[in-house]
CSV table of C-alpha atoms in Angstrom, one decimal:
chain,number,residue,atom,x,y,z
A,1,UNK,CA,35.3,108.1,36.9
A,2,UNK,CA,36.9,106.1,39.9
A,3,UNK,CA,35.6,106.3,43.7
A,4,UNK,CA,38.2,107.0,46.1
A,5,UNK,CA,40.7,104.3,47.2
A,6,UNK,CA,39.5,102.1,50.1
A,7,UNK,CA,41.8,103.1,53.1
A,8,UNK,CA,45.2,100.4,53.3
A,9,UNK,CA,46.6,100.7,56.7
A,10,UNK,CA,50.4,99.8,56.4
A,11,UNK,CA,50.7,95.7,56.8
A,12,UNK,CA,54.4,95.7,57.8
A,13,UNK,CA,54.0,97.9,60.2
A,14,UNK,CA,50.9,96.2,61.4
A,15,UNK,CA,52.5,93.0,61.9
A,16,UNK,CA,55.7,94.7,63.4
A,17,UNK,CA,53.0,96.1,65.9
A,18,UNK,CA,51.3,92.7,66.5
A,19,UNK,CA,54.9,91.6,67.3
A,20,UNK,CA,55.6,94.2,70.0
A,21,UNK,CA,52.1,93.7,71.4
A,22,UNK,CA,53.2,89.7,71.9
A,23,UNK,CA,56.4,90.9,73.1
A,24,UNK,CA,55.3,93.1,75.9
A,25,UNK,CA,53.2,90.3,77.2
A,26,UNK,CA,56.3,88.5,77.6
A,27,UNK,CA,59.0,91.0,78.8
A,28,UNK,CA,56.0,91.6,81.1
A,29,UNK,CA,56.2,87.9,82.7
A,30,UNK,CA,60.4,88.2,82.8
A,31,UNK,CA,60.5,91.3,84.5
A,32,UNK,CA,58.3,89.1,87.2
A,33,UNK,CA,60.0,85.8,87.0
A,34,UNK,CA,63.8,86.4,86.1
A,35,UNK,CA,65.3,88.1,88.9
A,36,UNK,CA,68.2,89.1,86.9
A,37,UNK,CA,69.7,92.5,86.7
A,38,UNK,CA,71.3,94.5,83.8
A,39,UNK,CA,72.8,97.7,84.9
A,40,UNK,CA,70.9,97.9,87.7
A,41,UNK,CA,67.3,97.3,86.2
A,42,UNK,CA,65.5,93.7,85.4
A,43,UNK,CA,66.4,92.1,82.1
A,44,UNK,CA,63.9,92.2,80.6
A,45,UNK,CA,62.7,95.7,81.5
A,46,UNK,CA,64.4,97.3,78.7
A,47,UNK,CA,62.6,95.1,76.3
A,48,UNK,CA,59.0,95.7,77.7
A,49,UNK,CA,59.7,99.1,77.6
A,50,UNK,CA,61.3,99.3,73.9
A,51,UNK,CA,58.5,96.8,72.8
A,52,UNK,CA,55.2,99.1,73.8
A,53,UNK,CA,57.2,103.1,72.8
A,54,UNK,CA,57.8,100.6,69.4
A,55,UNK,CA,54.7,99.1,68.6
A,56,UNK,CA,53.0,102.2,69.6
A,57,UNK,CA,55.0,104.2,67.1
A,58,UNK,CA,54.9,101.5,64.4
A,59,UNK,CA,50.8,102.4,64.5
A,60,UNK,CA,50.9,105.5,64.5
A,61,UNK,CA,53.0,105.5,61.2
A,62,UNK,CA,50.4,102.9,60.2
A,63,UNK,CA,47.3,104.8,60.3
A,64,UNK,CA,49.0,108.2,59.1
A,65,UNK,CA,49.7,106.2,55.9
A,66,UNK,CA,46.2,104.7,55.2
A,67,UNK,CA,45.2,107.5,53.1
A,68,UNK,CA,48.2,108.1,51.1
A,69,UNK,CA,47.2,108.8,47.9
A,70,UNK,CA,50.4,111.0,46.6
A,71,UNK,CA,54.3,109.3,46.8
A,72,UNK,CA,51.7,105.8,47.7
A,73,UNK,CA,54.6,103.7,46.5
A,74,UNK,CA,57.2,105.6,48.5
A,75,UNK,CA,55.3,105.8,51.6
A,76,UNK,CA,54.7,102.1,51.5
A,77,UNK,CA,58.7,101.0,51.4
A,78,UNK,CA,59.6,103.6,53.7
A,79,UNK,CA,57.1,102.3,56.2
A,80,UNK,CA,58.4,98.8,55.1
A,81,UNK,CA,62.1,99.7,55.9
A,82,UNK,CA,60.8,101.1,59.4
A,83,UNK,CA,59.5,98.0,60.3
A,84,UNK,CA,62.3,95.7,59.2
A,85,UNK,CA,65.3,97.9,60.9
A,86,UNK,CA,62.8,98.1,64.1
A,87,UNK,CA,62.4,94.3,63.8
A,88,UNK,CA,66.5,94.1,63.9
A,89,UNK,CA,66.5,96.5,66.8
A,90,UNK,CA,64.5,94.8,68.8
A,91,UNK,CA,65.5,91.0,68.0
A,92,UNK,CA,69.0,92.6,69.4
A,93,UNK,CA,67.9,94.0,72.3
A,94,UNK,CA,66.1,90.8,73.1
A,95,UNK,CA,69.1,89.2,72.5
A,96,UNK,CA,71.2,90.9,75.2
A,97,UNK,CA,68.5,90.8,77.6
A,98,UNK,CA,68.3,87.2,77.0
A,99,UNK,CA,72.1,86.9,77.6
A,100,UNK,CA,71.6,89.1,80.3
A,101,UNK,CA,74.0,92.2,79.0
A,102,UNK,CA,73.9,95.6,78.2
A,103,UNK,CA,72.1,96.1,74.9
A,104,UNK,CA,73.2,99.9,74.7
A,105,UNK,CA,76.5,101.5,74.7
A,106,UNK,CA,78.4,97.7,75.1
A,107,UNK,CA,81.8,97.2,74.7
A,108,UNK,CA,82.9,94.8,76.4
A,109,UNK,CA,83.7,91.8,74.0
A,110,UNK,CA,83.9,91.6,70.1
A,111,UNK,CA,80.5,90.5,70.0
A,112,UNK,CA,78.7,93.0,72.3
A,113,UNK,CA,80.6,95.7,70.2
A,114,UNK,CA,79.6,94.6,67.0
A,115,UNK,CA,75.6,94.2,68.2
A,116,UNK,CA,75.5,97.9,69.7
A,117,UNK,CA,77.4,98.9,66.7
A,118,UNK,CA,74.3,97.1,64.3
A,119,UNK,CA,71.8,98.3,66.5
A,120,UNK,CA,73.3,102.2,66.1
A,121,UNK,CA,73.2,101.5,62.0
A,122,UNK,CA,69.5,100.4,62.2
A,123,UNK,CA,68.8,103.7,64.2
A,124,UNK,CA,69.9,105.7,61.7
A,125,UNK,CA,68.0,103.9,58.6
A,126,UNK,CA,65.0,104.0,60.9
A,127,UNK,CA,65.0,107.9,61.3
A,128,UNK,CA,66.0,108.0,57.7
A,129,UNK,CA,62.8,106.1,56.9
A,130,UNK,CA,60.6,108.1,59.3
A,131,UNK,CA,61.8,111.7,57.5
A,132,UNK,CA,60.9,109.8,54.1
A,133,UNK,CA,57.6,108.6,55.6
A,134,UNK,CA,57.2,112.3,57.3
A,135,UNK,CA,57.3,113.8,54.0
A,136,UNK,CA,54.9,111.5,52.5
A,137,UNK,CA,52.5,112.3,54.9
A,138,UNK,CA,53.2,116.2,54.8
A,139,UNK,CA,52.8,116.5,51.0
A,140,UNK,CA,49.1,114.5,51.0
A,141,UNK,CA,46.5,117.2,49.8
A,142,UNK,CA,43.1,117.4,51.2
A,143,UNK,CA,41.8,115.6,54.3
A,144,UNK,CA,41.3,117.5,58.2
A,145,UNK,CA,44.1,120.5,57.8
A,146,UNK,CA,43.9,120.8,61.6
A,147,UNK,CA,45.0,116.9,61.8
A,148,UNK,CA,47.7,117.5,58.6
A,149,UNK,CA,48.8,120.3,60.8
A,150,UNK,CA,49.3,118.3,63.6
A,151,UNK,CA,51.2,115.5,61.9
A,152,UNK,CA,53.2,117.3,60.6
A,153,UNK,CA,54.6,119.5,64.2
A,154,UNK,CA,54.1,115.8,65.5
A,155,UNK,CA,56.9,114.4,63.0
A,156,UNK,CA,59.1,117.1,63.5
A,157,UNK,CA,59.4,116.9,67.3
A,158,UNK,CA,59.2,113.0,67.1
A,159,UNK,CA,62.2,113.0,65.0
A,160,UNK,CA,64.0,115.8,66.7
A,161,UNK,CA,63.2,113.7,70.0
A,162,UNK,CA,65.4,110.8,68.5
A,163,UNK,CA,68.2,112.7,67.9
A,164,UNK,CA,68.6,113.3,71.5
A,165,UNK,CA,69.7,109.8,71.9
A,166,UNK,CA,73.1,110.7,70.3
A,167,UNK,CA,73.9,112.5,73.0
A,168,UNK,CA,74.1,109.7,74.9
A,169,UNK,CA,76.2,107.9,72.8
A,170,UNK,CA,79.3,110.4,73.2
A,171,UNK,CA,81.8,108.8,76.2
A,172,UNK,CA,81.6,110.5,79.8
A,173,UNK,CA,84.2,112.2,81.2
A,174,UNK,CA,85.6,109.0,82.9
A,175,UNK,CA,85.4,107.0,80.5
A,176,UNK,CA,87.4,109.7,78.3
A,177,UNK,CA,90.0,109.8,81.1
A,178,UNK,CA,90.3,105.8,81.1
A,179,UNK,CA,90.6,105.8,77.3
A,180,UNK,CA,93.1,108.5,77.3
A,181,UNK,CA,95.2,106.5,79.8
A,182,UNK,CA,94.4,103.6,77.4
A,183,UNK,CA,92.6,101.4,79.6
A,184,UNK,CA,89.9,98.9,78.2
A,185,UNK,CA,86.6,100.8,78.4
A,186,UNK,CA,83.2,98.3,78.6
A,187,UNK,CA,80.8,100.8,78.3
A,188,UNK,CA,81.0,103.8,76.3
A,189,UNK,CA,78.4,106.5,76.5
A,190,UNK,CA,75.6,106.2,79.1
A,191,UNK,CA,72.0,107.2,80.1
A,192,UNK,CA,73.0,109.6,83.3
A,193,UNK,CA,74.4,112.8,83.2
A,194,UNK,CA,76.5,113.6,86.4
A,195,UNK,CA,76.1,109.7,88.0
A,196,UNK,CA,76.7,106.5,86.7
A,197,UNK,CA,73.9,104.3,84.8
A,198,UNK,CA,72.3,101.8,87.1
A,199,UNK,CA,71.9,103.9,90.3
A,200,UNK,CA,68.9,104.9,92.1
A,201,UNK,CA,65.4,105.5,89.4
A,202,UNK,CA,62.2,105.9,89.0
A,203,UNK,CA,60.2,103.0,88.8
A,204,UNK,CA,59.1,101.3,84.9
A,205,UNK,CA,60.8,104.1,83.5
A,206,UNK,CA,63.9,103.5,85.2
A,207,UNK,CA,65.0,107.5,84.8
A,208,UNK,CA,67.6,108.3,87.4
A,209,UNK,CA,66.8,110.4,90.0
A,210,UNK,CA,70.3,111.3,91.7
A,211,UNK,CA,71.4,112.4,88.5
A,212,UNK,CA,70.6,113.9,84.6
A,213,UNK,CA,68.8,111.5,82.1
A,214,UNK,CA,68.9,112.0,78.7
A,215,UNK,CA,66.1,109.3,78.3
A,216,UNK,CA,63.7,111.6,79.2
A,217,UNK,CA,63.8,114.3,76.7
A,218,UNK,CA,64.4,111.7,74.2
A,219,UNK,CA,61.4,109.5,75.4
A,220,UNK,CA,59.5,113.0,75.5
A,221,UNK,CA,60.5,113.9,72.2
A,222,UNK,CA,59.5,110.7,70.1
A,223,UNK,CA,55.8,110.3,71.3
A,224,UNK,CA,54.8,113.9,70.0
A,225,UNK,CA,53.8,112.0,67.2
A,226,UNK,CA,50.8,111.0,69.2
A,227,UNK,CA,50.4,113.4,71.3
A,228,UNK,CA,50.0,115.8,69.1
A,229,UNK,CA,47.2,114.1,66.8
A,230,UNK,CA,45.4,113.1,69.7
A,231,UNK,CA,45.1,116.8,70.4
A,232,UNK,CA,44.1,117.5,67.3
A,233,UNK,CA,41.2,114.7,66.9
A,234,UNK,CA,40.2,116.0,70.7
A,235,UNK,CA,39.8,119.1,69.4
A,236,UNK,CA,37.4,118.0,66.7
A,237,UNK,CA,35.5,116.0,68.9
A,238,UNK,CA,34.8,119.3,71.1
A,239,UNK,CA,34.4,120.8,68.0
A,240,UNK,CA,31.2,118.4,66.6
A,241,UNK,CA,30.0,118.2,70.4
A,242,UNK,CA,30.0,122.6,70.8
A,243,UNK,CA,30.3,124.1,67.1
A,244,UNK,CA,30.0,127.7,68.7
A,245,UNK,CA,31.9,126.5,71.5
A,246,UNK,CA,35.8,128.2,71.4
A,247,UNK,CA,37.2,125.1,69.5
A,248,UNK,CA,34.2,125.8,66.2
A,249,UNK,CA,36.8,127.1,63.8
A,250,UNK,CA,39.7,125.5,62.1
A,251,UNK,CA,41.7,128.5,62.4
A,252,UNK,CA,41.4,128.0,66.6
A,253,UNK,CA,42.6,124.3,66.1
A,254,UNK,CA,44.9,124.9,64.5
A,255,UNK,CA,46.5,127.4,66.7
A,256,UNK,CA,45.6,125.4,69.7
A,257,UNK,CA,48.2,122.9,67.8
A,258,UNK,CA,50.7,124.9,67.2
A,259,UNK,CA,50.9,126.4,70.7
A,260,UNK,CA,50.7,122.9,71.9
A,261,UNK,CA,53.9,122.4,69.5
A,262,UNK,CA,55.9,125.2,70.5
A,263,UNK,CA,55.2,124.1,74.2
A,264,UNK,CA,56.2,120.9,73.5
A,265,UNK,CA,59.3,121.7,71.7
A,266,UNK,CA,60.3,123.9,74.8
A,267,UNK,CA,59.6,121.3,77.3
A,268,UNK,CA,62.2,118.7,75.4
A,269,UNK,CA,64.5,121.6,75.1
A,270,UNK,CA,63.8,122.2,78.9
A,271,UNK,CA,64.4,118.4,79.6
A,272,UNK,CA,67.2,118.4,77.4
A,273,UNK,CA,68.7,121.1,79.6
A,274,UNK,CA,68.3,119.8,82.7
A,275,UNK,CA,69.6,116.3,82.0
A,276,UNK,CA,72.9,117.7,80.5
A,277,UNK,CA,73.2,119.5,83.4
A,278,UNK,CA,73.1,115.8,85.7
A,279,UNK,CA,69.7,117.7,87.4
A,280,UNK,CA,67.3,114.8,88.5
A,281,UNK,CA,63.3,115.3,86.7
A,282,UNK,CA,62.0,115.8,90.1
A,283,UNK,CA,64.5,118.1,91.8
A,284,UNK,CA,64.7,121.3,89.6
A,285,UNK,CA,66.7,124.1,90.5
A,286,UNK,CA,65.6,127.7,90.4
A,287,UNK,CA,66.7,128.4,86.9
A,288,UNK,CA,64.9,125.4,85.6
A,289,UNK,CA,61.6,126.0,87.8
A,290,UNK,CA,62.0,129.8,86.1
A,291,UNK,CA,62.6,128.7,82.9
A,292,UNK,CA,59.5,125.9,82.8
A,293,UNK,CA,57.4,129.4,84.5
A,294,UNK,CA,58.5,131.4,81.0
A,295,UNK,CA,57.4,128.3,79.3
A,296,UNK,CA,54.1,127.7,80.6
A,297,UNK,CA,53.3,131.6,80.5
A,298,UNK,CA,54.5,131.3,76.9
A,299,UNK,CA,52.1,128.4,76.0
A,300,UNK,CA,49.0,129.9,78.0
A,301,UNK,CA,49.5,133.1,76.3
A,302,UNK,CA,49.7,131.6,72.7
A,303,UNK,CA,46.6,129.5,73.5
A,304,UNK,CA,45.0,132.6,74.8
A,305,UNK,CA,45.6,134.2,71.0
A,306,UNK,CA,44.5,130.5,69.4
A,307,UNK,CA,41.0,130.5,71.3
A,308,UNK,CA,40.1,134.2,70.1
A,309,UNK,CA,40.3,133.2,66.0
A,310,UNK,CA,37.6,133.0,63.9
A,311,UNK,CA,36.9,132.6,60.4
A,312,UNK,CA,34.3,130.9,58.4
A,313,UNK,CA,35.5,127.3,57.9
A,314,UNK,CA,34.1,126.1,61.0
A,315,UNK,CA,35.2,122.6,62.2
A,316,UNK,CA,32.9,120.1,60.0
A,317,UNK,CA,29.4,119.2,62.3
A,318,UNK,CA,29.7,115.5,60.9
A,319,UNK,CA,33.6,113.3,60.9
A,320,UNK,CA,34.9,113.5,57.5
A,321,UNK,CA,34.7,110.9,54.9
A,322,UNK,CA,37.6,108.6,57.0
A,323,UNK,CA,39.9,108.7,52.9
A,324,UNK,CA,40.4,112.3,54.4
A,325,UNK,CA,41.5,112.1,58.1
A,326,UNK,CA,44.8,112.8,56.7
């Protein structure tokens, strides 16, 4: 009879993650020292900021695939082809900000169409991966079902969050009336929603605010797959810390998650919303201000309903064996 497997975190996706960490340090230094500006924002901003949401999301795959025991195999080459089509995406993006162009929504020469053309192929085999990798994680039996829970909401917002981006992809309205009079178009699609890209913004992020910005919802959206299973290993620190505290029994957790989730899905549905409607984040109107009041009433009710389970399977005392975190 065979112990259990020693835990393998995912070496691609380490490495990949190693890269990004190198990266940032660098993109860091440019923002500082090349006075250059792409659409409004430092060259190498976009690649400081693409290099830490990677890295941190190439991790994150990492450590939910250590304890794969079922679909090993698959897991591993799915994580493997998310870390080789991120590595493409983010030589290119390097790339433009190196040559000091547009790395997103380019047209403007042969070359800069056929790079934003790449990168948009890569996007797609990366969310094609993730879902492969998402499924692998779902089906794992055993391990912390307040943690599977939350991996699971966590992958399904995180991959919903990226479809946002194709929203941006579709041209704006003048764009569409320069292509209809058949003008050449550099740019089509675009961050903003009601303003051009490269206006006024918020500082690092770079999110407009004299217009929509579909980057938020889509930024929102992807890190749920942290946010999420940090919750959930909060929770079971509380848990170990207060077993007859409110956050002692599985069944709370994992209705604390799930009210988390559905307030997280409404607030990228929220964001969503607003951006298409060219609203800036920090100058809501009334009918967003009343639809984020519906939301948050929503969520505090639902975790009103999550604190008030019980059952018997309390939250283990002691961390589980670490084979079974997921």
């Amino acid at each position: 009879m065979t112990g259990p497997q020693p835990l393998r975190w995912h070496r691609p996706l380490l490495w990949f993650a190693a890269a990004m960490g190198l990266l940032t340090i660098v993109a860091a230094v440019g923002v500082f020292v090349d006075d250059r500006l792409v659409v409004g924002s430092p060259a190498w901003l976009k690649p400081f900021k693409f290099s830490v949401s990677m890295g941190v999301y190439a991790l994150t795959l990492a450590w939910l695939l250590r304890a794969a025991r079922r679909a090993r195999r698959t897991g591993w080459w799915a994580g493997t082809v998310v870390a080789l089509a991120a590595t493409v995406e983010m030589c290119l993006i390097v790339l433009q900000g190196v040559r000091g162009e547009p790395s997103h929504f380019n047209n403007s020469t042969p070359f800069d169409e056929a790079i934003w053309s790449l990168m948009g192929n890569m996007v797609v085999v990366l969310w094609t991966a993730s879902l492969v990798v998402a499924i692998v994680v779902a089906v794992q039996r055993g391990g912390d079902p307040v943690l599977k829970s939350a991996a699971r909401l966590g992958f399904t917002l995180s991959l919903a969050g990226m479809l946002v981006a194709f929203l941006m992809t579709t041209p704006t309205s003048e764009q569409d009336a320069a292509l209809d009079r058949g003008e050449t178009v550099g740019m089509i699609g675009a961050h903003s929603v009601g303003v051009a890209d490269g206006g006024p913004a918020m500082p690092v992020t770079g999110w407009s605010t004299t217009g929509g910005d579909l980057r938020i919802p889509h930024f929102v959206g992807i890190h749920a797959l942290q946010a999420l299973p940090l919750l959930a290993l909060l929770l079971a620190g509380a848990a170990r810390r207060w077993p007859t505290g409110p956050f002692g029994s599985q069944r709370a957790a994992r209705g604390l998650v799930r009210a988390a989730a559905l307030g997280y899905a409404g607030l990228i549905a929220l964001l969503t919303w607003q951006a298409l409607r060219g609203q800036p984040l920090l100058e809501p109107d009334a009918r967003t201000l009343l639809a984020a009041g519906i939301l948050a009433v929503t969520v505090l009710c639902a975790t009103g309903v999550a604190v008030r389970l019980r059952d018997r399977t309390p939250i283990p005392a002691e961390p589980a064996p670490a084979p079974a975190i997921v």
